[in-house]
Amino acid sequence: QSFSKLSAQSRQSQMSDPDGDTDLAEKVKAEGNALFAQKKYTDAIRCYDRAIELSSRVASYYGNRAAAYIMLSRYHDALKDCRTSVSIDSNFLKGYLRLGKVLLNLGEFSESVIAFQKALVLDSSCHEAEQQLLMLKDIEDQLSSVEKRLSGGDARTALYHLDRCLQSAPHSTRLRLRRAELLIELGRHDEAAMLTTDLVRLDSSGPEVASELLLLRGLSLYYQEMHEKAQQHFAQALKMNPDCEKAKAAFKRSKRLAAAKDEANSLIKERNYEAACTAYTNALLIDPKHDAYNAKVHCNRALSLLHLDRLQEALEDCQAALNLQPDYANAMKRLAQVQQRLEQFEEAVKTCEELQRRHPSRENRAFLQEAQLALKKSKRKCYYKILGVGQTASDDEIKRAYKKKALLHHPDRHSSATEEQKRAEETAFKDVGEAYSVLTDPQKRRRYDAGEDLEDMQQGGAGGFNGMDPNQIFAQFFGGGGGGGFPSFHQQQHFHGGHHRGGGAGGMPGFSFSFG
């Protein structure tokens, strides 16, 4: 209300008494000072605006309005008023001190030094000016350290020194752009994106700075694999500054990355795994700094290598993907698959446990349980390996494999071997019989494939080998006609034409048997 009253008085004064404007301006200024003290900075600015309208050649009015602008973080407006205040009154000490602080805050360090030096000319004992100049010297040293560290490839320490400068110059567009650049260099793309978003919203610099800002914003999106949005930013940067070589290179590189991955992925779909491997290898050469993209390429190449049974290379690709992106769920899953193929069952379980810890879900819990079951199975005798058949082998394939392995390991065939060799062959013969007994019985085989322990299978009516020893299994197989076109036991006695009397260690007493 008092401000409205003063405004009315000023209009009346202008009409009746032109020479009374100075007095009224002082009253309006005093009203502004009172509002400033109450932290009502926007209202205070309105009073200072009116005071300047009434008397435009008073330096303190501009100085006071600059102080209110500073409190509202309107530093560019404050800078204009500070410059005006010292141009009106070249002996305005407060004006030079405030000008120096605003320039420092905006990162205009050279001009800030000049402002504080002028303040010292006006008052050689000005402690505030001396302290600010010492701060500026420290900033100069910190900026020198930034460049030195960067030239040595130490972006992390360079960022530390830059952040120290930003403590004194938090509204410096130049320093904040530099910070965004360092964050991108360090792979902290989320932070770079947030910083550049704030700068796009707040900064009102010219086209060259705006072009650099769009470039950095685009790079932060590019490294987060938002390639389409990144390309839009690069294109805008080039509109503002057609000569920006960095924006040109980034635009082309983004296009190449997308095309390379699409080509390799299409080869995977066509099951052309060898060509896909080559395409993924070429894709890795485009931008070695693009961790997110390269992690996916390594993971996808591992899939191609898995199909080609190049398991060790696939393992290395999965590990490379996780070195780039430790939280990459698909790479963890693929690593576990490769580890199982390499029979690294304990490592596969650890990988799945880490996957579930980082990405808890029902699907990943089931994946872990499958790995645990595979580990459990790996600790039993592998009947498929003992017979040398695959897990999908038919009954006929199992019978043929049993015939071959049983004849190979039968103890009578090794009667002249050393005691150690005899024991080894007896064990192998027993294992072949067990394998045959389980894998030719549909119920036993189903339970075995489900991961049940041998001890569990030997309990209950449906389990075990019913007390049958491997010699009985052998005798039944060859003596009972064998099935599947195998010769009879009596035909097998004269195998390869040789004749040997049974009854030796591990042999079958009461009948003769011949081995080739």
Short mmCIF file of C-alpha atoms in Angstrom, two decimals:
data_model
loop_
_atom_site.label_atom_id
_atom_site.label_comp_id
_atom_site.label_asym_id
_atom_site.label_seq_id
_atom_site.Cartn_x
_atom_site.Cartn_y
_atom_site.Cartn_z
CA GLN A 1 0.00 0.00 0.00
CA SER A 2 2.81 2.41 0.89
CA PHE A 3 4.44 1.63 -2.49
CA SER A 4 1.20 2.52 -4.31
CA LYS A 5 0.96 5.69 -2.23
CA LEU A 6 4.53 6.70 -3.13
CA SER A 7 3.87 5.99 -6.81
CA ALA A 8 0.82 8.27 -6.73
CA GLN A 9 2.87 10.96 -5.01
CA SER A 10 5.58 10.67 -7.65
CA ARG A 11 3.12 11.14 -10.51
CA GLN A 12 1.67 14.23 -8.79
CA SER A 13 5.18 15.55 -8.13
CA GLN A 14 6.20 15.13 -11.79
CA MET A 15 3.22 17.26 -12.86
CA SER A 16 3.58 20.02 -10.25
CA ASP A 17 7.20 20.03 -9.18
CA PRO A 18 9.80 18.51 -11.59
CA ASP A 19 12.58 19.43 -9.17
CA GLY A 20 11.04 17.28 -6.43
CA ASP A 21 11.73 13.94 -8.15
CA THR A 22 15.01 13.34 -6.28
CA ASP A 23 13.38 13.53 -2.87
CA LEU A 24 10.57 11.23 -3.89
CA ALA A 25 13.06 8.82 -5.52
CA GLU A 26 14.87 8.62 -2.19
CA LYS A 27 11.61 7.75 -0.45
CA VAL A 28 10.88 5.03 -3.01
CA LYS A 29 14.43 3.70 -2.61
CA ALA A 30 14.00 3.58 1.18
CA GLU A 31 10.79 1.62 0.71
CA GLY A 32 12.73 -0.80 -1.51
CA ASN A 33 15.43 -1.16 1.14
CA ALA A 34 12.79 -2.07 3.73
CA LEU A 35 11.33 -4.71 1.42
CA PHE A 36 14.85 -6.04 0.73
CA ALA A 37 15.41 -6.42 4.48
CA GLN A 38 12.19 -8.46 4.64
CA LYS A 39 13.56 -10.70 1.82
CA LYS A 40 10.81 -9.50 -0.52
CA TYR A 41 13.26 -9.10 -3.37
CA THR A 42 10.80 -8.94 -6.26
CA ASP A 43 8.85 -6.13 -4.54
CA ALA A 44 12.11 -4.37 -3.70
CA ILE A 45 13.10 -4.45 -7.40
CA ARG A 46 9.81 -2.73 -8.30
CA CYS A 47 10.66 0.10 -5.89
CA TYR A 48 14.18 0.44 -7.30
CA ASP A 49 12.71 0.46 -10.83
CA ARG A 50 10.50 3.41 -9.82
CA ALA A 51 13.37 5.21 -8.11
CA ILE A 52 15.42 4.92 -11.32
CA GLU A 53 12.48 6.23 -13.34
CA LEU A 54 12.39 9.25 -11.04
CA SER A 55 16.15 9.83 -10.98
CA SER A 56 18.15 7.76 -13.47
CA ARG A 57 21.63 9.13 -12.62
CA VAL A 58 21.98 7.82 -9.06
CA ALA A 59 24.53 4.95 -8.89
CA SER A 60 23.23 3.50 -5.61
CA TYR A 61 19.78 2.83 -7.08
CA TYR A 62 21.35 0.52 -9.68
CA GLY A 63 23.61 -0.98 -7.01
CA ASN A 64 20.66 -1.77 -4.76
CA ARG A 65 18.67 -3.29 -7.59
CA ALA A 66 21.70 -5.38 -8.55
CA ALA A 67 21.82 -6.70 -4.96
CA ALA A 68 18.16 -7.76 -5.23
CA TYR A 69 18.79 -9.43 -8.60
CA ILE A 70 21.68 -11.38 -7.03
CA MET A 71 19.38 -12.67 -4.28
CA LEU A 72 17.07 -13.99 -7.02
CA SER A 73 20.04 -15.53 -8.92
CA ARG A 74 19.43 -13.15 -11.83
CA TYR A 75 23.14 -12.58 -12.31
CA HIS A 76 23.05 -11.27 -15.87
CA ASP A 77 20.55 -8.58 -14.86
CA ALA A 78 22.71 -7.80 -11.84
CA LEU A 79 25.77 -7.49 -14.09
CA LYS A 80 24.07 -4.84 -16.24
CA ASP A 81 23.14 -2.77 -13.18
CA CYS A 82 26.63 -3.08 -11.67
CA ARG A 83 28.21 -1.85 -14.89
CA THR A 84 25.75 1.05 -15.03
CA SER A 85 26.40 2.02 -11.41
CA VAL A 86 30.18 2.41 -11.87
CA SER A 87 29.74 4.15 -15.21
CA ILE A 88 27.60 6.75 -13.44
CA ASP A 89 30.00 7.09 -10.51
CA SER A 90 33.59 5.98 -11.13
CA ASN A 91 34.29 6.37 -7.39
CA PHE A 92 31.48 4.02 -6.32
CA LEU A 93 33.42 1.49 -4.21
CA LYS A 94 30.42 -0.73 -3.45
CA GLY A 95 29.67 -0.79 -7.17
CA TYR A 96 33.13 -2.18 -8.03
CA LEU A 97 32.99 -4.76 -5.22
CA ARG A 98 29.56 -5.94 -6.31
CA LEU A 99 30.64 -5.95 -9.98
CA GLY A 100 33.67 -8.08 -9.14
CA LYS A 101 31.55 -10.61 -7.22
CA VAL A 102 28.98 -10.93 -10.02
CA LEU A 103 31.71 -11.40 -12.63
CA LEU A 104 33.37 -14.01 -10.40
CA ASN A 105 30.10 -15.87 -9.96
CA LEU A 106 29.58 -15.92 -13.73
CA GLY A 107 33.12 -17.17 -14.34
CA GLU A 108 34.40 -13.97 -15.96
CA PHE A 109 37.61 -14.13 -13.96
CA SER A 110 39.80 -11.62 -15.85
CA GLU A 111 37.16 -8.88 -15.66
CA SER A 112 36.54 -9.73 -12.01
CA VAL A 113 40.23 -9.13 -11.23
CA ILE A 114 40.06 -5.70 -12.90
CA ALA A 115 36.96 -4.75 -10.85
CA PHE A 116 38.60 -5.66 -7.53
CA GLN A 117 41.82 -3.91 -8.50
CA LYS A 118 39.82 -0.72 -9.15
CA ALA A 119 38.22 -1.12 -5.72
CA LEU A 120 41.72 -1.21 -4.20
CA VAL A 121 42.64 1.95 -6.10
CA LEU A 122 39.69 3.66 -4.44
CA ASP A 123 40.54 2.16 -1.03
CA SER A 124 43.97 0.56 -0.69
CA SER A 125 42.99 -0.95 2.67
CA CYS A 126 39.86 -2.69 1.32
CA HIS A 127 40.17 -6.12 2.90
CA GLU A 128 37.25 -7.55 0.91
CA ALA A 129 38.91 -6.73 -2.42
CA GLU A 130 42.20 -8.27 -1.23
CA GLN A 131 40.45 -11.51 -0.22
CA GLN A 132 38.61 -11.76 -3.51
CA LEU A 133 41.83 -11.31 -5.47
CA LEU A 134 43.45 -14.12 -3.46
CA MET A 135 40.47 -16.33 -4.29
CA LEU A 136 40.85 -15.48 -7.99
CA LYS A 137 44.53 -16.45 -7.84
CA ASP A 138 43.55 -19.81 -6.36
CA ILE A 139 40.98 -20.30 -9.14
CA GLU A 140 43.67 -19.58 -11.72
CA ASP A 141 45.84 -22.30 -10.15
CA GLN A 142 42.92 -24.76 -10.05
CA LEU A 143 42.12 -24.16 -13.73
CA SER A 144 45.76 -24.77 -14.59
CA SER A 145 45.57 -28.08 -12.70
CA VAL A 146 42.44 -29.03 -14.64
CA GLU A 147 44.28 -28.75 -17.96
CA LYS A 148 47.39 -30.44 -16.62
CA ARG A 149 45.43 -33.42 -15.29
CA LEU A 150 43.43 -33.73 -18.50
CA SER A 151 46.55 -33.75 -20.64
CA GLY A 152 47.74 -36.65 -18.48
CA GLY A 153 44.47 -38.54 -18.99
CA ASP A 154 43.31 -38.07 -15.39
CA ALA A 155 39.76 -36.79 -15.89
CA ARG A 156 38.72 -37.74 -12.35
CA THR A 157 41.25 -35.43 -10.66
CA ALA A 158 40.60 -32.76 -13.29
CA LEU A 159 36.94 -32.82 -12.23
CA TYR A 160 37.97 -32.40 -8.59
CA HIS A 161 39.90 -29.21 -9.42
CA LEU A 162 37.08 -27.92 -11.64
CA ASP A 163 34.53 -28.44 -8.87
CA ARG A 164 36.68 -26.33 -6.56
CA CYS A 165 36.45 -23.51 -9.10
CA LEU A 166 32.69 -23.96 -9.35
CA GLN A 167 32.35 -23.44 -5.62
CA SER A 168 33.37 -19.82 -6.25
CA ALA A 169 31.73 -19.50 -9.68
CA PRO A 170 28.59 -21.67 -9.51
CA HIS A 171 26.82 -19.81 -12.33
CA SER A 172 29.66 -19.96 -14.84
CA THR A 173 28.24 -21.41 -18.05
CA ARG A 174 31.75 -22.05 -19.35
CA LEU A 175 32.77 -24.05 -16.28
CA ARG A 176 29.52 -25.98 -16.18
CA LEU A 177 29.93 -26.93 -19.84
CA ARG A 178 33.42 -28.09 -19.01
CA ARG A 179 32.01 -30.13 -16.13
CA ALA A 180 29.48 -31.80 -18.44
CA GLU A 181 32.33 -32.68 -20.79
CA LEU A 182 34.32 -34.27 -17.96
CA LEU A 183 31.29 -36.20 -16.69
CA ILE A 184 30.83 -37.66 -20.17
CA GLU A 185 34.53 -38.53 -20.28
CA LEU A 186 34.12 -40.37 -16.96
CA GLY A 187 31.03 -42.24 -18.11
CA ARG A 188 28.72 -40.42 -15.68
CA HIS A 189 26.16 -39.82 -18.39
CA ASP A 190 23.08 -39.43 -16.14
CA GLU A 191 24.74 -36.54 -14.30
CA ALA A 192 25.84 -34.96 -17.57
CA ALA A 193 22.28 -35.20 -18.90
CA MET A 194 20.84 -33.50 -15.80
CA LEU A 195 23.44 -30.74 -15.90
CA THR A 196 22.92 -30.00 -19.59
CA THR A 197 19.15 -30.04 -19.13
CA ASP A 198 19.47 -27.35 -16.45
CA LEU A 199 21.76 -25.32 -18.69
CA VAL A 200 19.39 -25.53 -21.66
CA ARG A 201 16.60 -24.22 -19.40
CA LEU A 202 18.58 -21.48 -17.66
CA ASP A 203 21.27 -20.27 -20.01
CA SER A 204 20.64 -17.45 -22.49
CA SER A 205 24.09 -17.22 -24.09
CA GLY A 206 24.75 -16.75 -27.79
CA PRO A 207 24.55 -19.34 -30.62
CA GLU A 208 28.12 -20.63 -30.21
CA VAL A 209 27.58 -21.53 -26.54
CA ALA A 210 24.11 -22.88 -27.34
CA SER A 211 25.62 -25.10 -30.05
CA GLU A 212 28.20 -26.52 -27.64
CA LEU A 213 25.48 -27.08 -25.06
CA LEU A 214 23.32 -28.98 -27.57
CA LEU A 215 26.36 -31.06 -28.57
CA LEU A 216 27.08 -32.05 -24.95
CA ARG A 217 23.41 -32.72 -24.27
CA GLY A 218 23.36 -34.92 -27.39
CA LEU A 219 26.47 -36.81 -26.26
CA SER A 220 24.96 -37.52 -22.85
CA LEU A 221 21.92 -39.03 -24.62
CA TYR A 222 24.10 -40.86 -27.16
CA TYR A 223 26.08 -42.63 -24.46
CA GLN A 224 22.80 -43.70 -22.85
CA GLU A 225 21.83 -45.28 -26.20
CA MET A 226 19.11 -42.72 -26.95
CA HIS A 227 20.52 -42.40 -30.45
CA GLU A 228 17.49 -40.89 -32.16
CA LYS A 229 17.21 -38.06 -29.61
CA ALA A 230 20.97 -37.61 -29.68
CA GLN A 231 20.93 -37.20 -33.46
CA GLN A 232 18.23 -34.51 -33.13
CA HIS A 233 20.48 -32.56 -30.73
CA PHE A 234 23.50 -32.91 -33.02
CA ALA A 235 21.40 -31.64 -35.94
CA GLN A 236 20.24 -28.62 -33.90
CA ALA A 237 23.82 -27.91 -32.87
CA LEU A 238 24.87 -27.90 -36.53
CA LYS A 239 22.02 -25.53 -37.41
CA MET A 240 23.34 -23.03 -34.88
CA ASN A 241 26.97 -23.61 -35.80
CA PRO A 242 27.42 -25.37 -39.18
CA ASP A 243 31.19 -25.43 -38.68
CA CYS A 244 31.08 -27.47 -35.45
CA GLU A 245 33.28 -30.44 -36.37
CA LYS A 246 32.55 -32.27 -33.10
CA ALA A 247 28.81 -32.21 -33.81
CA LYS A 248 29.39 -33.45 -37.36
CA ALA A 249 31.54 -36.35 -36.15
CA ALA A 250 29.09 -37.28 -33.37
CA PHE A 251 26.14 -37.27 -35.78
CA LYS A 252 27.93 -39.62 -38.23
CA ARG A 253 29.17 -41.89 -35.46
CA SER A 254 25.68 -42.28 -33.99
CA LYS A 255 24.31 -43.28 -37.41
CA ARG A 256 27.11 -45.82 -37.91
CA LEU A 257 26.53 -47.45 -34.53
CA ALA A 258 22.83 -47.98 -35.16
CA ALA A 259 23.44 -49.37 -38.66
CA ALA A 260 26.22 -51.74 -37.49
CA LYS A 261 24.13 -53.27 -34.72
CA ASP A 262 21.09 -53.67 -36.99
CA GLU A 263 23.21 -55.47 -39.58
CA ALA A 264 24.71 -57.88 -37.03
CA ASN A 265 21.34 -58.56 -35.38
CA SER A 266 19.77 -59.41 -38.74
CA LEU A 267 22.58 -61.92 -39.40
CA ILE A 268 21.82 -63.56 -36.03
CA LYS A 269 18.16 -63.91 -37.04
CA GLU A 270 19.31 -65.52 -40.32
CA ARG A 271 21.46 -67.93 -38.23
CA ASN A 272 24.54 -66.77 -40.11
CA TYR A 273 26.58 -66.84 -36.91
CA GLU A 274 30.04 -66.61 -38.46
CA ALA A 275 29.11 -63.46 -40.39
CA ALA A 276 27.36 -62.07 -37.30
CA CYS A 277 30.59 -62.48 -35.29
CA THR A 278 32.49 -60.48 -37.90
CA ALA A 279 29.81 -57.77 -37.96
CA TYR A 280 29.84 -57.45 -34.14
CA THR A 281 33.64 -57.28 -34.16
CA ASN A 282 33.50 -54.39 -36.64
CA ALA A 283 30.83 -52.66 -34.53
CA LEU A 284 33.17 -52.69 -31.51
CA LEU A 285 35.69 -50.56 -33.44
CA ILE A 286 33.33 -47.61 -34.03
CA ASP A 287 33.40 -46.04 -30.54
CA PRO A 288 35.52 -47.76 -27.87
CA LYS A 289 34.20 -45.27 -25.26
CA HIS A 290 30.54 -46.26 -25.68
CA ASP A 291 30.32 -48.72 -22.77
CA ALA A 292 26.56 -49.39 -22.93
CA TYR A 293 26.59 -50.10 -26.67
CA ASN A 294 29.78 -52.17 -26.59
CA ALA A 295 28.50 -54.24 -23.66
CA LYS A 296 25.48 -55.25 -25.75
CA VAL A 297 27.69 -56.00 -28.75
CA HIS A 298 29.93 -58.26 -26.64
CA CYS A 299 26.86 -60.02 -25.23
CA ASN A 300 25.36 -60.54 -28.69
CA ARG A 301 28.65 -61.76 -30.13
CA ALA A 302 28.81 -64.25 -27.24
CA LEU A 303 25.48 -65.66 -28.46
CA SER A 304 26.93 -66.14 -31.95
CA LEU A 305 30.01 -67.82 -30.51
CA LEU A 306 27.81 -70.05 -28.36
CA HIS A 307 26.03 -71.28 -31.49
CA LEU A 308 29.43 -71.95 -33.06
CA ASP A 309 30.61 -73.91 -29.98
CA ARG A 310 33.46 -71.42 -29.49
CA LEU A 311 32.78 -71.50 -25.78
CA GLN A 312 35.96 -69.96 -24.38
CA GLU A 313 35.58 -66.93 -26.67
CA ALA A 314 31.92 -66.66 -25.67
CA LEU A 315 32.97 -66.69 -22.00
CA GLU A 316 35.45 -63.87 -22.62
CA ASP A 317 32.79 -61.79 -24.39
CA CYS A 318 30.34 -62.20 -21.50
CA GLN A 319 33.03 -61.13 -19.05
CA ALA A 320 33.93 -58.15 -21.26
CA ALA A 321 30.26 -57.09 -21.31
CA LEU A 322 30.09 -57.22 -17.51
CA ASN A 323 33.35 -55.33 -17.13
CA LEU A 324 31.72 -52.50 -19.10
CA GLN A 325 28.28 -52.78 -17.48
CA PRO A 326 28.45 -54.74 -14.17
CA ASP A 327 24.65 -54.58 -13.76
CA TYR A 328 23.85 -55.97 -17.23
CA ALA A 329 21.27 -58.73 -16.61
CA ASN A 330 21.34 -60.31 -20.08
CA ALA A 331 25.13 -60.62 -19.93
CA MET A 332 24.85 -62.38 -16.55
CA LYS A 333 22.33 -64.84 -17.96
CA ARG A 334 24.46 -65.55 -21.02
CA LEU A 335 27.56 -65.95 -18.87
CA ALA A 336 25.74 -68.58 -16.77
CA GLN A 337 24.70 -70.42 -19.94
CA VAL A 338 28.27 -70.47 -21.23
CA GLN A 339 29.61 -71.58 -17.86
CA GLN A 340 27.19 -74.51 -17.84
CA ARG A 341 28.23 -75.48 -21.36
CA LEU A 342 31.83 -75.41 -20.15
CA GLU A 343 30.74 -77.54 -17.15
CA GLN A 344 31.68 -74.75 -14.76
CA PHE A 345 28.57 -75.47 -12.72
CA GLU A 346 29.62 -73.86 -9.44
CA GLU A 347 30.61 -70.65 -11.25
CA ALA A 348 27.25 -70.68 -13.06
CA VAL A 349 25.40 -70.86 -9.73
CA LYS A 350 27.41 -67.90 -8.39
CA THR A 351 26.57 -65.92 -11.53
CA CYS A 352 22.86 -66.68 -11.13
CA GLU A 353 22.98 -65.77 -7.44
CA GLU A 354 24.46 -62.38 -8.38
CA LEU A 355 21.79 -61.96 -11.06
CA GLN A 356 19.01 -62.61 -8.54
CA ARG A 357 20.65 -60.30 -5.99
CA ARG A 358 20.91 -57.42 -8.47
CA HIS A 359 17.67 -58.09 -10.36
CA PRO A 360 15.30 -60.03 -8.07
CA SER A 361 12.43 -61.59 -10.03
CA ARG A 362 10.51 -64.84 -10.30
CA GLU A 363 12.14 -65.53 -13.67
CA ASN A 364 15.67 -65.03 -12.34
CA ARG A 365 14.90 -67.15 -9.27
CA ALA A 366 13.83 -69.97 -11.60
CA PHE A 367 17.03 -69.44 -13.60
CA LEU A 368 19.04 -69.83 -10.37
CA GLN A 369 17.16 -73.00 -9.45
CA GLU A 370 17.97 -74.48 -12.87
CA ALA A 371 21.65 -73.70 -12.33
CA GLN A 372 21.55 -75.28 -8.87
CA LEU A 373 19.92 -78.39 -10.34
CA ALA A 374 22.60 -78.56 -13.04
CA LEU A 375 25.28 -78.34 -10.33
CA LYS A 376 23.58 -81.13 -8.39
CA LYS A 377 23.43 -83.28 -11.53
CA SER A 378 27.09 -82.61 -12.27
CA LYS A 379 28.11 -84.20 -8.96
CA ARG A 380 26.44 -87.53 -9.85
CA LYS A 381 27.70 -90.08 -12.34
CA CYS A 382 26.78 -88.88 -15.80
CA TYR A 383 25.27 -91.94 -17.42
CA TYR A 384 25.05 -90.27 -20.80
CA LYS A 385 28.79 -89.60 -20.77
CA ILE A 386 29.55 -93.13 -19.52
CA LEU A 387 27.77 -94.57 -22.56
CA GLY A 388 28.95 -91.80 -24.86
CA VAL A 389 25.47 -90.71 -25.97
CA GLY A 390 23.55 -87.46 -25.90
CA GLN A 391 20.71 -86.69 -23.51
CA THR A 392 18.15 -87.17 -26.27
CA ALA A 393 19.50 -90.63 -27.27
CA SER A 394 16.88 -93.23 -28.24
CA ASP A 395 16.64 -96.70 -26.69
CA ASP A 396 18.30 -98.24 -29.74
CA GLU A 397 21.20 -95.78 -29.51
CA ILE A 398 21.60 -96.56 -25.80
CA LYS A 399 21.61 -100.31 -26.47
CA ARG A 400 24.20 -100.01 -29.21
CA ALA A 401 26.34 -97.81 -26.96
CA TYR A 402 25.99 -100.30 -24.08
CA LYS A 403 27.08 -103.22 -26.29
CA LYS A 404 30.18 -101.37 -27.39
CA LYS A 405 31.16 -100.11 -23.91
CA ALA A 406 30.35 -103.40 -22.11
CA LEU A 407 32.55 -105.37 -24.50
CA LEU A 408 35.27 -102.76 -24.15
CA HIS A 409 35.37 -102.84 -20.33
CA HIS A 410 34.40 -106.43 -19.48
CA PRO A 411 36.94 -107.73 -16.91
CA ASP A 412 37.60 -110.95 -18.88
CA ARG A 413 39.02 -108.84 -21.63
CA HIS A 414 41.59 -107.41 -19.21
CA SER A 415 42.54 -110.60 -17.32
CA SER A 416 46.23 -110.13 -18.11
CA ALA A 417 46.29 -106.44 -17.06
CA THR A 418 47.82 -105.08 -13.86
CA GLU A 419 45.73 -105.15 -10.70
CA GLU A 420 45.22 -101.38 -10.88
CA GLN A 421 44.05 -101.59 -14.50
CA LYS A 422 41.75 -104.50 -13.62
CA ARG A 423 40.11 -102.48 -10.84
CA ALA A 424 39.65 -99.52 -13.19
CA GLU A 425 38.02 -101.70 -15.85
CA GLU A 426 35.77 -103.40 -13.31
CA THR A 427 34.58 -99.98 -12.12
CA ALA A 428 33.99 -98.84 -15.69
CA PHE A 429 32.09 -102.08 -16.46
CA LYS A 430 29.90 -101.58 -13.39
CA ASP A 431 29.19 -97.94 -14.39
CA VAL A 432 28.22 -99.02 -17.91
CA GLY A 433 25.75 -101.52 -16.42
CA GLU A 434 24.27 -98.89 -14.10
CA ALA A 435 23.94 -96.43 -16.95
CA TYR A 436 22.19 -98.98 -19.13
CA SER A 437 19.87 -100.06 -16.31
CA VAL A 438 18.72 -96.50 -15.63
CA LEU A 439 18.56 -95.10 -19.16
CA THR A 440 16.57 -98.01 -20.60
CA ASP A 441 13.95 -97.78 -17.85
CA PRO A 442 11.60 -94.84 -18.72
CA GLN A 443 10.67 -94.11 -15.09
CA LYS A 444 14.24 -94.29 -13.81
CA ARG A 445 15.49 -92.18 -16.70
CA ARG A 446 12.83 -89.53 -16.07
CA ARG A 447 13.78 -89.33 -12.41
CA TYR A 448 17.48 -89.25 -13.26
CA ASP A 449 16.93 -86.42 -15.76
CA ALA A 450 14.97 -84.55 -13.09
CA GLY A 451 18.11 -84.49 -10.94
CA GLU A 452 17.41 -87.16 -8.32
CA ASP A 453 20.42 -88.60 -6.51
CA LEU A 454 21.37 -92.21 -7.06
CA GLU A 455 20.70 -92.90 -3.38
CA ASP A 456 17.16 -91.53 -3.77
CA MET A 457 16.61 -93.69 -6.84
CA GLN A 458 17.73 -96.83 -5.01
CA GLN A 459 14.96 -96.34 -2.41
CA GLY A 460 11.31 -97.28 -2.87
CA GLY A 461 9.64 -99.68 -5.22
CA ALA A 462 10.47 -97.81 -8.43
CA GLY A 463 14.12 -97.05 -7.73
CA GLY A 464 17.48 -98.69 -7.75
CA PHE A 465 18.91 -101.58 -9.70
CA ASN A 466 16.92 -104.29 -7.85
CA GLY A 467 20.11 -105.93 -6.57
CA MET A 468 21.24 -106.77 -10.13
CA ASP A 469 25.00 -106.78 -10.65
CA PRO A 470 26.60 -105.67 -13.94
CA ASN A 471 27.37 -109.28 -14.93
CA GLN A 472 23.69 -110.15 -14.73
CA ILE A 473 22.82 -107.11 -16.84
CA PHE A 474 25.44 -108.20 -19.35
CA ALA A 475 24.19 -111.78 -19.39
CA GLN A 476 20.60 -110.67 -19.85
CA PHE A 477 21.54 -108.29 -22.64
CA PHE A 478 23.51 -110.80 -24.66
CA GLY A 479 21.71 -113.94 -23.54
CA GLY A 480 18.17 -112.65 -24.02
CA GLY A 481 18.48 -111.76 -27.68
CA GLY A 482 19.46 -108.19 -26.94
CA GLY A 483 16.69 -106.53 -28.91
CA GLY A 484 17.25 -104.03 -31.62
CA GLY A 485 18.99 -106.64 -33.84
CA PHE A 486 21.81 -107.48 -31.36
CA PRO A 487 23.22 -111.04 -31.58
CA SER A 488 22.31 -113.67 -28.98
CA PHE A 489 24.52 -114.41 -25.98
CA HIS A 490 25.64 -117.76 -27.52
CA GLN A 491 26.60 -115.97 -30.72
CA GLN A 492 28.52 -113.46 -28.62
CA GLN A 493 30.54 -116.33 -27.00
CA HIS A 494 32.38 -116.74 -30.27
CA PHE A 495 32.91 -113.02 -30.85
CA HIS A 496 35.86 -112.52 -33.21
CA GLY A 497 36.43 -116.31 -33.19
CA GLY A 498 38.49 -116.46 -29.93
CA HIS A 499 37.49 -118.76 -26.98
CA HIS A 500 38.26 -118.11 -23.30
CA ARG A 501 37.09 -119.91 -20.19
CA GLY A 502 35.33 -117.60 -17.67
CA GLY A 503 35.74 -117.57 -13.92
CA GLY A 504 38.58 -115.07 -13.51
CA ALA A 505 38.40 -111.95 -11.38
CA GLY A 506 35.22 -110.12 -12.18
CA GLY A 507 34.31 -112.64 -14.92
CA MET A 508 31.04 -114.55 -15.24
CA PRO A 509 31.46 -118.14 -13.87
CA GLY A 510 29.84 -121.14 -15.55
CA PHE A 511 30.11 -120.13 -19.21
CA SER A 512 32.78 -119.38 -21.76
CA PHE A 513 33.28 -115.99 -23.39
CA SER A 514 35.52 -114.65 -26.13
CA PHE A 515 36.89 -111.12 -26.77
CA GLY A 516 38.64 -109.70 -29.78
#
